[in-house]
Coordinates of C-alpha atoms and ligand atoms in Angstrom, one line a residue:
X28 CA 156.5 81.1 -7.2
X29 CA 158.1 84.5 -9.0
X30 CA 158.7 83.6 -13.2
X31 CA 162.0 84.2 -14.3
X32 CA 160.7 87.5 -15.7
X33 CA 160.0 88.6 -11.9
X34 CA 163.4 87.9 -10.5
X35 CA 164.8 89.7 -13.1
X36 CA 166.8 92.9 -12.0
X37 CA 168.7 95.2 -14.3
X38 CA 172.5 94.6 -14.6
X39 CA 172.3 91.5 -12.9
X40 CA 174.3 89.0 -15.5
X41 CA 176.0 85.5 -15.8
X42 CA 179.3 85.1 -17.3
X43 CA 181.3 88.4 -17.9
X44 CA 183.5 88.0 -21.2
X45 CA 186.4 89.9 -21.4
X46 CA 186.6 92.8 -23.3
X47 CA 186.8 92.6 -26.6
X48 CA 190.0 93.7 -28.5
X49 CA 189.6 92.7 -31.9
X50 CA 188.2 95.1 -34.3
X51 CA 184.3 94.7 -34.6
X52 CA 183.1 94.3 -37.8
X53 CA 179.2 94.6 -38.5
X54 CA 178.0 92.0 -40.7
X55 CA 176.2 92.4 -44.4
X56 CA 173.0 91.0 -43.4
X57 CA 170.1 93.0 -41.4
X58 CA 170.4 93.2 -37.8
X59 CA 167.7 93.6 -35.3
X60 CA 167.9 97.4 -33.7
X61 CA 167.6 96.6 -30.5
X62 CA 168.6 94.1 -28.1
X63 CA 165.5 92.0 -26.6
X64 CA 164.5 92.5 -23.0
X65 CA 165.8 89.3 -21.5
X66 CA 165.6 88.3 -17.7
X67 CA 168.4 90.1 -16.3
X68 CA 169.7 87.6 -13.3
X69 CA 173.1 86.1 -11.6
X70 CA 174.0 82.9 -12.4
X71 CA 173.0 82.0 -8.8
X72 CA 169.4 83.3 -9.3
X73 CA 168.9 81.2 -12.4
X74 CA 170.3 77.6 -10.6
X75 CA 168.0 78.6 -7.8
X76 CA 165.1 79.7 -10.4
X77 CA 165.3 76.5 -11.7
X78 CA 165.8 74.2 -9.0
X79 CA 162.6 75.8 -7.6
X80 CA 160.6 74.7 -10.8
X81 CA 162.0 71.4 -10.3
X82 CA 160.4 71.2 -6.7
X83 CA 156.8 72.0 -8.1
X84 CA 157.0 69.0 -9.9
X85 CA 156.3 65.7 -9.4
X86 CA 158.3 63.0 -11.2
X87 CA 158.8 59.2 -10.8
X88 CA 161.6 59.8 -8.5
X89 CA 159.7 61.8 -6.4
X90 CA 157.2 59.0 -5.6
X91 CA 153.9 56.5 -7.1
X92 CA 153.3 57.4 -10.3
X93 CA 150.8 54.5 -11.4
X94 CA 149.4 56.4 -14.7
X95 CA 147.6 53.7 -16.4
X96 CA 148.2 53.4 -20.3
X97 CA 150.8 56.3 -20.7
X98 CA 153.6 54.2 -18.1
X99 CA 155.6 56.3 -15.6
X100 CA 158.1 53.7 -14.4
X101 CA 161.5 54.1 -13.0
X102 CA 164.2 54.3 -16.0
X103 CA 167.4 53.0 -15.1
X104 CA 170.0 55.5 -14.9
X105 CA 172.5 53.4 -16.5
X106 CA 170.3 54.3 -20.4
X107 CA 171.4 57.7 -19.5
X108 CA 174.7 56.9 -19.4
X109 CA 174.8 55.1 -22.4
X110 CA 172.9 57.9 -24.1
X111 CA 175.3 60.2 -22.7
X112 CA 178.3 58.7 -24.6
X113 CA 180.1 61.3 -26.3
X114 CA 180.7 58.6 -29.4
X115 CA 176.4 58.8 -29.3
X116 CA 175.8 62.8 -28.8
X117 CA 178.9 64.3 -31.0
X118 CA 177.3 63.3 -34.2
X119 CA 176.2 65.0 -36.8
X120 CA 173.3 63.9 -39.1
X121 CA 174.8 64.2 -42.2
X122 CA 178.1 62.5 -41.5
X123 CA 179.5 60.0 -43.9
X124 CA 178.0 56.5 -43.2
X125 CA 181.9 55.1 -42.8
X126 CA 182.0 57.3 -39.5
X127 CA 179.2 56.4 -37.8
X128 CA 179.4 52.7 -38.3
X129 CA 179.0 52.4 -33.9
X130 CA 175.9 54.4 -34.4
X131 CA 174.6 52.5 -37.1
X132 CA 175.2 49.1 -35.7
X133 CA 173.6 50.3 -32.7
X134 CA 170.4 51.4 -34.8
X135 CA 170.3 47.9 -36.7
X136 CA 170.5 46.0 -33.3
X137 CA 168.0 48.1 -31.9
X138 CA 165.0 47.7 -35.1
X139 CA 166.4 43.6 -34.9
X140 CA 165.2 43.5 -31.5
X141 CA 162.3 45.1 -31.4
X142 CA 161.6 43.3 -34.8
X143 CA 162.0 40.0 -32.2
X144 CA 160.2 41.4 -29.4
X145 CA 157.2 42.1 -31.3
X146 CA 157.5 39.2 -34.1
X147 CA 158.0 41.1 -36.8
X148 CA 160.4 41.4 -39.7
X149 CA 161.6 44.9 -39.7
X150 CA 161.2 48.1 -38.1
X151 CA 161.7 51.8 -38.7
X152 CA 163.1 53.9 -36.3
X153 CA 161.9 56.8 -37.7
X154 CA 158.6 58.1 -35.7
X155 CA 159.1 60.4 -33.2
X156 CA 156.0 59.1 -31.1
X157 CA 153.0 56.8 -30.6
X158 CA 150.4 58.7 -32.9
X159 CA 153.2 59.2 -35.3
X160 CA 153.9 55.5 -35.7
X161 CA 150.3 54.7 -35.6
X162 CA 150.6 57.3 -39.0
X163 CA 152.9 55.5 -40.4
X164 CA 151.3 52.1 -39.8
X165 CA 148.3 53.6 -41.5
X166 CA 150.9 54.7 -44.4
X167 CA 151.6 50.8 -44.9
X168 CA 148.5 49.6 -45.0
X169 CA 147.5 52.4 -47.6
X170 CA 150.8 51.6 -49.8
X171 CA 149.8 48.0 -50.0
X172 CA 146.2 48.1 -50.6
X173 CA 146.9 50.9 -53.4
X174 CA 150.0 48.9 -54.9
X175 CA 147.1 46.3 -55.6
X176 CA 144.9 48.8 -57.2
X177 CA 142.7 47.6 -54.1
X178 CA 141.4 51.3 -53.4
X179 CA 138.2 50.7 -52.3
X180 CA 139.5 50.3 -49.0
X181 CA 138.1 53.2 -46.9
X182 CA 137.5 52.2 -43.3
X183 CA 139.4 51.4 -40.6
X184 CA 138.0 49.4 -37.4
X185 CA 138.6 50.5 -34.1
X186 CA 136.9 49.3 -30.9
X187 CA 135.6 51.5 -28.2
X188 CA 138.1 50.9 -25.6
X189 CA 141.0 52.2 -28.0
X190 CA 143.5 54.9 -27.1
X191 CA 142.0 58.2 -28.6
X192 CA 145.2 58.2 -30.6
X193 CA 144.0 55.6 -32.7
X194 CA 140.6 57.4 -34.6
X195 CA 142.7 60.7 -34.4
X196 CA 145.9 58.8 -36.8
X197 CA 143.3 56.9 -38.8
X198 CA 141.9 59.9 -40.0
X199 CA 144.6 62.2 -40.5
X200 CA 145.8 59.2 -42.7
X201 CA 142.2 60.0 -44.4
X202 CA 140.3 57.1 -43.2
X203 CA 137.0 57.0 -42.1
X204 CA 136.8 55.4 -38.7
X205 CA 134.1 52.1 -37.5
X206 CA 134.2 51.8 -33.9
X207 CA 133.5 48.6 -32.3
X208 CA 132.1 47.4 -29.6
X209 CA 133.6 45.9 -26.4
X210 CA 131.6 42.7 -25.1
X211 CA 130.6 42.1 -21.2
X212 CA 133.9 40.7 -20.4
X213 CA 135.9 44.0 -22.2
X214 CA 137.1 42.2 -25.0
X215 CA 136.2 42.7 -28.9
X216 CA 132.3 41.9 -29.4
X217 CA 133.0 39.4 -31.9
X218 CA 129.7 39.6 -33.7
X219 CA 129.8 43.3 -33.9
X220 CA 133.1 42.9 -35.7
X221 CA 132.0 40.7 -38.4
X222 CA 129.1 43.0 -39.0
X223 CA 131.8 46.2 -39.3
X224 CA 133.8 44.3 -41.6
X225 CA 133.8 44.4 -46.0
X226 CA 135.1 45.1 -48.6
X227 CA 135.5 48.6 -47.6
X228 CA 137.5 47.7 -44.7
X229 CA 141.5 48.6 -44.7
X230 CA 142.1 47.4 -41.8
X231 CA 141.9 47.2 -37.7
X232 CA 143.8 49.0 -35.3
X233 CA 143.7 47.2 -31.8
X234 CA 145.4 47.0 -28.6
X235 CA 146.2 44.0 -26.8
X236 CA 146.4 44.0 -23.8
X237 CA 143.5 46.6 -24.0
X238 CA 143.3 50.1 -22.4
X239 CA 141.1 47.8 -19.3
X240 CA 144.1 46.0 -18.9
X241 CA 142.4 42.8 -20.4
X242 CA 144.4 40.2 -22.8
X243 CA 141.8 39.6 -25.7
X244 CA 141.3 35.9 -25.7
X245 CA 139.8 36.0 -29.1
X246 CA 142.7 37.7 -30.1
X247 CA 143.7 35.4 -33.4
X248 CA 140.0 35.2 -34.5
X249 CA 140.0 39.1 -34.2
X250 CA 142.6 38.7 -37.0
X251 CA 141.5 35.8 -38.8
X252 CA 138.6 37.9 -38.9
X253 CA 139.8 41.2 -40.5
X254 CA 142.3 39.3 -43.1
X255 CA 139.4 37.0 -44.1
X256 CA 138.0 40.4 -45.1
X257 CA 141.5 41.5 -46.6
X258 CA 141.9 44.3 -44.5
X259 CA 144.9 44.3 -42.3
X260 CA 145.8 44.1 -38.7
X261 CA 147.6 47.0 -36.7
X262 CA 148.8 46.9 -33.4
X263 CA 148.9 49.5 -31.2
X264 CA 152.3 48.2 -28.8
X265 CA 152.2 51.6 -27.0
X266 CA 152.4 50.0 -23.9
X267 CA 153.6 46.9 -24.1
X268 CA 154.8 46.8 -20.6
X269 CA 152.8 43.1 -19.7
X270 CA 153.8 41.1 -23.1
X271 CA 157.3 42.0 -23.6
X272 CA 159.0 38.4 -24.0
X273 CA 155.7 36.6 -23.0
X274 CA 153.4 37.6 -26.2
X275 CA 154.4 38.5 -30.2
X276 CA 151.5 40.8 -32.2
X277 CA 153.3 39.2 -35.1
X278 CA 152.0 35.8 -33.9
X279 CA 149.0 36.9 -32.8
X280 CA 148.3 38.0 -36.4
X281 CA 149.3 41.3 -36.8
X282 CA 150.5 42.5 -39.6
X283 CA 152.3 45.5 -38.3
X284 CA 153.2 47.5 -34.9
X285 CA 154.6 50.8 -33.4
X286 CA 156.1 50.4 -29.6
X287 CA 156.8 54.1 -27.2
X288 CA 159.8 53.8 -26.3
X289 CA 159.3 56.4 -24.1
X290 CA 156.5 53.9 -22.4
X291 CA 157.9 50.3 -22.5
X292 CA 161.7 50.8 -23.2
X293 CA 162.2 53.3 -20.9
X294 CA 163.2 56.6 -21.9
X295 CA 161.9 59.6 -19.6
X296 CA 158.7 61.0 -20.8
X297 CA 156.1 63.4 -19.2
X298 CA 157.8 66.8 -19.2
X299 CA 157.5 67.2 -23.2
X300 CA 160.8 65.0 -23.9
X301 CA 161.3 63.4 -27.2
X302 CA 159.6 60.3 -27.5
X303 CA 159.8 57.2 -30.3
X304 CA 157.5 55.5 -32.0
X305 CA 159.4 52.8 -34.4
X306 CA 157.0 50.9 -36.3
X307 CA 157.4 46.9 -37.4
X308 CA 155.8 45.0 -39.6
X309 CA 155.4 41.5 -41.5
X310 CA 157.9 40.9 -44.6
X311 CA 155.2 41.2 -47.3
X312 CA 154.9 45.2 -45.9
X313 CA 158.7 45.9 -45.6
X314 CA 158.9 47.7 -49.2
X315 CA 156.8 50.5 -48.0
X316 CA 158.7 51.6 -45.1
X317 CA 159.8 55.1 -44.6
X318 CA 163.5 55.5 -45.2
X319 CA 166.2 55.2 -44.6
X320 CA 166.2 52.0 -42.9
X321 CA 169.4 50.7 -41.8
X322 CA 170.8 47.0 -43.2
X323 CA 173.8 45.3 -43.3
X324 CA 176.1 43.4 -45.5
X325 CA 180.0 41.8 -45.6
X326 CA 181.1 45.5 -46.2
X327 CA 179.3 46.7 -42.9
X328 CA 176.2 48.9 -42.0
X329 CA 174.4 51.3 -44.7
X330 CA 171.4 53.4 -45.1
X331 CA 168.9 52.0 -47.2
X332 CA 165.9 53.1 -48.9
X333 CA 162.7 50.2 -49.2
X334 CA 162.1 49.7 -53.1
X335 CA 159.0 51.2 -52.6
X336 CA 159.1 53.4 -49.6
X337 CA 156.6 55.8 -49.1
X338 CA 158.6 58.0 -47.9
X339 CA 160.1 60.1 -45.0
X340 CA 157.7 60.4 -42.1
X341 CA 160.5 62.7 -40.3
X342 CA 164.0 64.4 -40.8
X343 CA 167.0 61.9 -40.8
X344 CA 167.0 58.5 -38.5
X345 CA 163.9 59.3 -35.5
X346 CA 165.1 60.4 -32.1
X347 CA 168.4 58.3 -31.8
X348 CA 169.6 58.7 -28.2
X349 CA 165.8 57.6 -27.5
X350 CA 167.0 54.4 -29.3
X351 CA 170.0 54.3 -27.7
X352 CA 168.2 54.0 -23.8
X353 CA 165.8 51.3 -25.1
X354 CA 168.5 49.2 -26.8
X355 CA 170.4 49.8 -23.5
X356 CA 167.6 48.7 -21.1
X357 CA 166.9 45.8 -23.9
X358 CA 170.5 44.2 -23.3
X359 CA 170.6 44.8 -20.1
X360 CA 168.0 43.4 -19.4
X361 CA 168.2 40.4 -22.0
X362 CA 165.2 38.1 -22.7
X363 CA 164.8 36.2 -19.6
X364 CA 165.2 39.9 -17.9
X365 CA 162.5 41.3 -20.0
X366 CA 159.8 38.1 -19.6
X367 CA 160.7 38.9 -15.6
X368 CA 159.7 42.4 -16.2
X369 CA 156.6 41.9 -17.6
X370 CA 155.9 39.4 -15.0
X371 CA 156.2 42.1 -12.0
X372 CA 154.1 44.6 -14.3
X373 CA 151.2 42.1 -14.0
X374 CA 151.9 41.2 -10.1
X375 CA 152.1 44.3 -9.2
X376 CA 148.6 45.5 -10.8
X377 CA 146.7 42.6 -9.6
X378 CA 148.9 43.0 -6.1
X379 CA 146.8 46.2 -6.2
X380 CA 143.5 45.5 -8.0
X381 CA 143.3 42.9 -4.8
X382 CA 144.1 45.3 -2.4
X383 CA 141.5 47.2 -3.5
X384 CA 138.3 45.6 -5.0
X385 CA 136.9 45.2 -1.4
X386 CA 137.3 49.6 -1.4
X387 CA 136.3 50.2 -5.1
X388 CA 134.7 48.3 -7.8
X389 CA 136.3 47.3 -10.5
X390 CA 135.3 47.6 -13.9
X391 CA 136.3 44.4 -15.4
X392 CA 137.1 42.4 -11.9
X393 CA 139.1 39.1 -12.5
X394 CA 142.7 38.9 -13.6
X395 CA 144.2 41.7 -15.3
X396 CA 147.7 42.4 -17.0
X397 CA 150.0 45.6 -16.4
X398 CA 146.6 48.0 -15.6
X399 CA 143.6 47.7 -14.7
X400 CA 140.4 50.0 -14.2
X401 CA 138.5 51.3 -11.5
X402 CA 135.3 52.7 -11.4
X403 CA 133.9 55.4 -9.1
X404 CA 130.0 55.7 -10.8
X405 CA 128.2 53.9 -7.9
X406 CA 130.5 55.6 -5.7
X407 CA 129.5 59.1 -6.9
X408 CA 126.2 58.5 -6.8
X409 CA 126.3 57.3 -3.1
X410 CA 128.4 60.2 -2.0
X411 CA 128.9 62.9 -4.6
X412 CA 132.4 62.3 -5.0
X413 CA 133.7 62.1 -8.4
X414 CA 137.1 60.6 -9.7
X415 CA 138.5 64.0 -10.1
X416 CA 138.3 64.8 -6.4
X417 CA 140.0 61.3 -5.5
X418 CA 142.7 62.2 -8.4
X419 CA 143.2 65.6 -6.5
X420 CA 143.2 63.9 -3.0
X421 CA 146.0 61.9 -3.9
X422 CA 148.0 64.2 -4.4
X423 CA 148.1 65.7 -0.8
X424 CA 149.7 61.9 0.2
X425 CA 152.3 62.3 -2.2
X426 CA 150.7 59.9 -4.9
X427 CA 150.5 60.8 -8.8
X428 CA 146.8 60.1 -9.4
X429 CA 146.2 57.7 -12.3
X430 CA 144.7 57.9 -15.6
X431 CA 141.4 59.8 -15.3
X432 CA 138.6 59.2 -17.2
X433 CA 139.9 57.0 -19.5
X434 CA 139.0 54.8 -20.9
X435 CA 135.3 56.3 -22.2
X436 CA 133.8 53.1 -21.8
X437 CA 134.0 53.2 -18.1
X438 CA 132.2 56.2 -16.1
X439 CA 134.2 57.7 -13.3
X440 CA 137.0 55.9 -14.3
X441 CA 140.6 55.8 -12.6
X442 CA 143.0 53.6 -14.4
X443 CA 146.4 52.7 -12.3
X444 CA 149.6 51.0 -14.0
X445 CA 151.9 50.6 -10.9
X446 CA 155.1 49.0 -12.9
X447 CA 157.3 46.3 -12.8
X448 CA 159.5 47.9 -10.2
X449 CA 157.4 48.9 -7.4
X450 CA 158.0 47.1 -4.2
X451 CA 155.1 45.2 -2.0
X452 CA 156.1 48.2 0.3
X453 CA 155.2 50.7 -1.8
X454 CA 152.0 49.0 -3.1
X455 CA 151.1 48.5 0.3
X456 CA 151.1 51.7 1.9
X457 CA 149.1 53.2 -1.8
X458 CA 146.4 50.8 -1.0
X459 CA 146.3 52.0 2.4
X460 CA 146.2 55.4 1.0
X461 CA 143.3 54.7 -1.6
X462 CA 140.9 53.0 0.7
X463 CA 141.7 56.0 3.4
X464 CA 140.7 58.4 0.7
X465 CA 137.4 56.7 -0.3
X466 CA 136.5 56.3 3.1
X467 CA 137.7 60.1 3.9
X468 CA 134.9 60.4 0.8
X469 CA 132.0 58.9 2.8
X470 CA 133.0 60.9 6.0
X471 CA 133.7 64.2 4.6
X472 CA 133.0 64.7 0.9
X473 CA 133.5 68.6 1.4
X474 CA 137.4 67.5 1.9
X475 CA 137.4 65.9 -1.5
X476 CA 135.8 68.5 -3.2
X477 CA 138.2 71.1 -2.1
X478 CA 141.3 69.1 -2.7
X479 CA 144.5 69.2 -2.8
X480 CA 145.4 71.2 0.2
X481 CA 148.8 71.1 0.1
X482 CA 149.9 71.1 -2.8
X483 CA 151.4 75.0 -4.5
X484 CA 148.4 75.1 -7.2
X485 CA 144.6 73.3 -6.0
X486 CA 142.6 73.1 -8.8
X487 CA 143.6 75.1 -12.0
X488 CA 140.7 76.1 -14.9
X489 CA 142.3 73.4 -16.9
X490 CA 139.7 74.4 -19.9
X491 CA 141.2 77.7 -20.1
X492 CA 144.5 77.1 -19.4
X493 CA 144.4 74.5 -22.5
X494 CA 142.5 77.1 -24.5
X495 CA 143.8 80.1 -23.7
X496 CA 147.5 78.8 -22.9
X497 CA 149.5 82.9 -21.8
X498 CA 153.0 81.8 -23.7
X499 CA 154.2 85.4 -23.4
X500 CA 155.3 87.5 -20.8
X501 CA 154.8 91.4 -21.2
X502 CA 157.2 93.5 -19.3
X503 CA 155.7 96.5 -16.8
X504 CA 158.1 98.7 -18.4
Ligands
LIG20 C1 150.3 56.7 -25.1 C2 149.5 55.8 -26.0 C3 149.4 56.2 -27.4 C4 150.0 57.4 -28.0 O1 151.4 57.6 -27.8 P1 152.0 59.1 -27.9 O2 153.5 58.8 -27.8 O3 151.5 59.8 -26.7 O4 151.6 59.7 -29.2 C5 148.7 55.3 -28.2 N1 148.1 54.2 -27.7 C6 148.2 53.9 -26.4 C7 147.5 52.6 -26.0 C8 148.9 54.7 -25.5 O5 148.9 54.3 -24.2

């Protein structure tokens, strides 16, 4: 497909503005002395340029997109609307509180219920993703191990199935991490745990549902665990996708939370969109939070800054229209809505883990909750084929492959999330597609290793293109 830069033809141009018949007046300040060389194309060309790109891609609405962990699942186009309200976009940041009370009631009803949904006290909108609310989570526990003069506190516990988020935030927040390990059935190895933990330890960061798809049964001795040995208890809500109005992390023992809202509470996500991150947490932690925070009283809604806030993680109030979809698909929804949800989420995955064990094996077989994990090491070693080729296959049926590789526990790993709104249909015919592929894999491993066949790019040097990104186009002439 031609770049922009390619279709670009001199004196072809977009809107032509009258002209002008006002005096021109050059300005005090310096002024570039040439104009930049821009892509010179008709209004057409562009809407054709870009709807082009659009085709390449391969989006939800295009078809299965089971992407375990990170959620691709269909967002209701009635959050766009909502986020489309001129009331919502019109704003300005800096605006008097008194003319944004709308905005700020709908910024209080949003933390309120995501405070219920994940038992917590309070929330902060404020994070503008997952890592940066796990950040800020860190930021709490720090606060209130320092406000009491508790600094000893070094280490934070992570097991080995966590997102790789979770090391990464724990030691920009200038922790040293203590992995963990998982136990035969994929939960925390409890023994190992009360080995890694002391006086040294701040806290644990821990995801539950896990990254296998697996619902820690130990889950409040985990806790009891880490508070016994006064570190605190973070949870990673990312996805939250199988708990929402089933399971609390505040009654599970956790002490505080972020939840994507560009995961669970469905705001688009993939192409580079803004994303949330808002972080909740237990009462005795709500001084810390990053402000402004928004409360309410008899004379209506206000900014607030916590007595002993840490801080501002990000510029003014987090990605509000972000907000606005997930408090849109929260009251649409309602409770009952949202316990139905999660109830399809973990049909649908172990609609498909069944479908499929007989194929495949899985990593952790029995029940799982919104994902679950397959793993492709025997299969390799029988026929050469790796997960990457059967990732790449997919793709010529139309499927978005699933997580790859991930999580490191599990070797040749495939990780598939279907979502709460796939039909038995649609399941169907994926399984079909799956088990055709790992047969095609016995029959004709060449295929695989070649694949995709028809898709515009096959396989790209994805180190180099990650290393060696070209963000610049230089013109011939
Ligand atoms: C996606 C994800 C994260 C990180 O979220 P980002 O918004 O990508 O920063 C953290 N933990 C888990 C379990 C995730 O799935």
């Amino acid at each position: 497909m031609e770049l922009i830069f390619e279709r670009s033809r001199h004196g072809h141009k977009m809107a032509l503005l009258p002209a002008c018949d006002v005096p021109e007046v050059t300005p005090d300040f310096p002024l570039r002395s040439e104009a930049p060389k821009l892509p010179e194309v008709s209004e057409v060309e562009m809407s054709r340029h870009y709807s082009a790109l659009e085709q390449q891609a391969f989006g939800v609405n295009d078809g299965f997109y089971p992407l375990g962990s990170c959620t691709m699942k269909y967002n209701p186009a009635v959050n766009e609307t909502a986020a489309g309200l001129p009331g919502f976009t019109e704003l300005h940041p800096l605006q008097p509180e008194s003319s944004v009370q709308g905005a700020l009631e709908a910024m209080y009803l949003t933390q309120h219920l995501l405070a219920d949904i994940t038992g917590m006290d309070d929330v902060t909108l404020q994070p503008a993703a997952g890592a940066h609310g796990e950040y800020t989570g860190l930021l709490l526990i720090r606060a209130y191990h320092e406000a009491r003069g508790d600094t000893a506190r070094t280490k934070i516990i992570v097991p080995d199935s966590a997102h790789g988020t979770n090391p990464a935030s724990a030691a920009m927040a200038g922790y040293s991490v203590v992995p963990v390990k998982s136990n035969a059935a994929g939960g925390v190895d409890l023994d190992a745990l009360r080995e890694a933990v002391g006086p040294d330890t701040a806290g644990l960061m821990l995801t539950n549902p896990n990254t296998l798809g697996i619902f820690d049964p130990n889950i409040r001795e985990i806790t009891q665990i880490v508070h016994d040995a006064g570190g605190l208890c973070y949870y990673d809500g990312a996805n939250l996708n199988a708990v929402v109005g089933r399971a609390r992390p505040g009654d599970m023992g956790f002490d505080c939370v972020h939840v994507n809202l560009h995961k669970t509470f469905s705001t688009p996500h993939g192409g580079g969109g803004p994303g949330s991150g808002p972080v909740g947490c237990k009462a005795f932690l709500e001084e810390y939070l990053p402000h402004p925070i928004v409360t309410k009283d008899d004379a209506g809604y206000h900014f607030m800054k916590p007595a002993h806030s840490f801080g501002r993680v990000r510029m003014f109030y987090g990605n509000f229209l972000v907000a606005i979809r997930a408090l849109t698909y929260i009251l649409t929804l309602g409770g009952d809505g949202l316990a139905e949800a999660s109830g399809m989420a973990v049909l649908n995955a172990n609609y498909l883990m069944t479908r499929l064990k007989d194929a495949i094996d899985i990593a952790y077989p029995g029940t799982c909750m919104h994902e679950f994990v397959m793993t492709l090491e025997k299969y390799k070693e029988e026929t050469g084929v790796s997960a990457l080729d059967v990732a790449k296959r997919l793709l010529d049926y139309g499927i978005h492959p699933p997580t790859m590789y991930f999580p490191l526990i599990v070797h040749e790993a495939l990780m598939a999330e279907p979502t709460e709104t796939e039909s038995k249909e649609t399941l169907d015919a994926a399984a079909d597609v799956f088990c055709k592929i790992f047969e095609e894999g016995r029959t004709d491993p060449e295929m695989l290793h070649s694949a995709p066949h028809d898709t515009a790019i096959g396989r790209p040097d994805e180190v180099t293109a990650a290393r060696h990104p070209k963000l610049r186009y230089t013109w011939a002439d």
